[in-house]
Amino acid sequence: MLPLYSQRRQRVMELIGQGTAVFASAPTVVMHHDVEHPFRQDSNFYYLTGFNEPEAVAVLAPHHEEHRFVLFVRPKDQEKETWSGYRVGVEQAKEQYGADAVYPIAELDEHLPQYLEKADRLYYHFGHNQTLNTAILKHWQKLLATYHKRGTGPVAIEDATLLMQHLRRVKDPEELALLRRAIAISAKAHNYAREIARPGRYEYEIQAEMEHIFRLEGAQGPAYPSIVASGVNACILHYIENNRRMEEGDLLLIDAGCAYDYYNADITRTFPVGGKFTEEQRILYELVLAAQERAIAAVQPGAPFNEFHDAATRTLTEGMVELGLLKGNVDTLIEEKKHKAFFMHGTGHFLGLDVHDAGILRNPDKTWKPFEVGNVVTVEPGIYISPTYEPVEGQPQIDDRWRGLGIRIEDDVLVTETGHEVLTAAVPKSLEAMAG
Ligand code: GLY
Ligand code: MN
Ligand code: MN
């Protein structure tokens, strides 16, 4: 475990040179009154340390003579540990997490300046931890005020999360192993959901069975609120009530995935609960599937990030024109964003420690950054035809038979040397499999 995190820290240290980077753990989150949410570590902090406690600060000071990696942590405390769980503590943290020095978090003000005063820059992200934000500013201002006496000190603060964008975008083998595990569990849940979803059952029953599998298989739980949307509910992109009784003739859209050791799966499938597509459902399903397959084909090393979205948008827009849902020249419709009446979201996002994972998409000149080997991206086009759809001027009124249909297909795709690998291939999506 140690070499992995120290390799990652080494890469950050190479990026910051004479600088010092300070990373904060996530705070404990109070849900209501004094009931706490389950703790969820900050992704950057976890990526660099593997340390899974709140109230911690990690310092990377590559130029420091003795202490290049410093941790500030909660001290051992018998009483507090009885109430809210085990703490690694100062002594153990040094050994277990490979820090050159570890201090109690209460001693931050005392010890932090020695790691900042020789740095030329301070890397820090001003996040939700206001106490730490204030402390960092205070130390920085103090060092600036005394700069003339030393001739050293951070002359600027740069955002530390930007440093992490490129690193986290390219997954290392350990991350890929965790993503594969999260995906395998989620695939099992999706395949089971398709077996048990029937007219007469409630959406929440399917949600419960899937989340049961997540936990049973050792996942932490859902990576995001599970969407189990039948019938017209599938037209609501973030539908999470999951309380409707499914009926014969419904499509069921399930967007669900688990988090395993903080790594997330994100999978969507749509299928008829009664086992049979209506003519309109089949036509739209085939269109979304074609768009998704073309988009997946555009996920290649070196391909600019926008191309897979453009491929999906073009296929969907051509199909919408053919079906009479849109009217006009395909290029013009896309340029004027008319397709957004039925396909209103992006085609995908990076996936990893966060569901919408780190990774800068554009260069300063606005061109799109290319995919690189080791990127993991979701590919998730869809069509959503609201029951109350009203065309904008110049667009046709649509036939009622299309109304209330929502379809999305989402896979998780790894960019490889030779092209890509669909990590979610264990969940079928062919027309035949969905109607089984
Ligand atoms: N389930 C979240 C997303 O698809 O982005
Ligand atoms: Mn999703
Ligand atoms: Mn997604």
mmCIF file with all atom_site columns, N, CA and C and ligand atoms in Angstrom, residues 224 227 255 266 268 349 355-356 380 408 410, ligand 1:
data_model
loop_
_atom_site.group_PDB
_atom_site.id
_atom_site.type_symbol
_atom_site.label_atom_id
_atom_site.label_alt_id
_atom_site.label_comp_id
_atom_site.label_asym_id
_atom_site.label_entity_id
_atom_site.label_seq_id
_atom_site.pdbx_PDB_ins_code
_atom_site.Cartn_x
_atom_site.Cartn_y
_atom_site.Cartn_z
_atom_site.occupancy
_atom_site.B_iso_or_equiv
_atom_site.pdbx_formal_charge
_atom_site.auth_seq_id
_atom_site.auth_comp_id
_atom_site.auth_asym_id
_atom_site.auth_atom_id
_atom_site.pdbx_PDB_model_num
ATOM   1  N N  . TYR A 1 224 ? -23.984 6.988  -6.126  1.00 0.00 ? 224 TYR A N  1
ATOM   2  C CA . TYR A 1 224 ? -24.835 8.185  -6.272  1.00 0.00 ? 224 TYR A CA 1
ATOM   3  C C  . TYR A 1 224 ? -26.251 7.681  -6.068  1.00 0.00 ? 224 TYR A C  1
ATOM   4  N N  . ILE A 1 227 ? -31.140 5.665  -9.601  1.00 0.00 ? 227 ILE A N  1
ATOM   5  C CA . ILE A 1 227 ? -32.301 6.100  -10.384 1.00 0.00 ? 227 ILE A CA 1
ATOM   6  C C  . ILE A 1 227 ? -32.984 4.846  -10.913 1.00 0.00 ? 227 ILE A C  1
ATOM   7  N N  . ASP A 1 255 ? -30.301 3.724  -13.580 1.00 0.00 ? 255 ASP A N  1
ATOM   8  C CA . ASP A 1 255 ? -28.957 4.310  -13.554 1.00 0.00 ? 255 ASP A CA 1
ATOM   9  C C  . ASP A 1 255 ? -28.451 4.102  -12.134 1.00 0.00 ? 255 ASP A C  1
ATOM   10 N N  . ASP A 1 266 ? -20.741 3.460  -12.796 1.00 0.00 ? 266 ASP A N  1
ATOM   11 C CA . ASP A 1 266 ? -21.850 4.315  -13.233 1.00 0.00 ? 266 ASP A CA 1
ATOM   12 C C  . ASP A 1 266 ? -22.451 3.677  -14.483 1.00 0.00 ? 266 ASP A C  1
ATOM   13 N N  . THR A 1 268 ? -26.050 2.604  -16.797 1.00 0.00 ? 268 THR A N  1
ATOM   14 C CA . THR A 1 268 ? -27.480 2.751  -17.067 1.00 0.00 ? 268 THR A CA 1
ATOM   15 C C  . THR A 1 268 ? -27.928 1.727  -18.099 1.00 0.00 ? 268 THR A C  1
ATOM   16 N N  . HIS A 1 349 ? -18.522 11.568 -18.869 1.00 0.00 ? 349 HIS A N  1
ATOM   17 C CA . HIS A 1 349 ? -17.612 12.254 -17.945 1.00 0.00 ? 349 HIS A CA 1
ATOM   18 C C  . HIS A 1 349 ? -16.561 11.261 -17.500 1.00 0.00 ? 349 HIS A C  1
ATOM   19 N N  . VAL A 1 355 ? -17.572 10.303 -9.039  1.00 0.00 ? 355 VAL A N  1
ATOM   20 C CA . VAL A 1 355 ? -18.417 9.850  -10.155 1.00 0.00 ? 355 VAL A CA 1
ATOM   21 C C  . VAL A 1 355 ? -18.186 10.771 -11.350 1.00 0.00 ? 355 VAL A C  1
ATOM   22 N N  . HIS A 1 356 ? -18.187 12.052 -11.102 1.00 0.00 ? 356 HIS A N  1
ATOM   23 C CA . HIS A 1 356 ? -17.790 13.002 -12.143 1.00 0.00 ? 356 HIS A CA 1
ATOM   24 C C  . HIS A 1 356 ? -16.340 13.349 -11.804 1.00 0.00 ? 356 HIS A C  1
ATOM   25 N N  . GLU A 1 380 ? -22.873 7.789  -22.362 1.00 0.00 ? 380 GLU A N  1
ATOM   26 C CA . GLU A 1 380 ? -24.256 7.686  -21.893 1.00 0.00 ? 380 GLU A CA 1
ATOM   27 C C  . GLU A 1 380 ? -25.249 8.582  -22.625 1.00 0.00 ? 380 GLU A C  1
ATOM   28 N N  . ARG A 1 408 ? -31.840 5.764  -21.773 1.00 0.00 ? 408 ARG A N  1
ATOM   29 C CA . ARG A 1 408 ? -30.398 6.063  -21.716 1.00 0.00 ? 408 ARG A CA 1
ATOM   30 C C  . ARG A 1 408 ? -29.654 4.738  -21.623 1.00 0.00 ? 408 ARG A C  1
ATOM   31 N N  . GLU A 1 410 ? -25.718 3.546  -20.642 1.00 0.00 ? 410 GLU A N  1
ATOM   32 C CA . GLU A 1 410 ? -24.451 4.097  -20.121 1.00 0.00 ? 410 GLU A CA 1
ATOM   33 C C  . GLU A 1 410 ? -23.461 2.987  -19.804 1.00 0.00 ? 410 GLU A C  1
HETATM 34 N N1 . GLY B 2 .   ? -25.393 8.688  -12.570 1.00 0.00 ? 1   GLY B N1 1
HETATM 35 C C1 . GLY B 2 .   ? -24.741 9.902  -12.713 1.00 0.00 ? 1   GLY B C1 1
HETATM 36 C C2 . GLY B 2 .   ? -24.356 10.139 -14.099 1.00 0.00 ? 1   GLY B C2 1
HETATM 37 O O1 . GLY B 2 .   ? -24.722 9.373  -14.962 1.00 0.00 ? 1   GLY B O1 1
HETATM 38 O O2 . GLY B 2 .   ? -23.628 11.050 -14.400 1.00 0.00 ? 1   GLY B O2 1
#
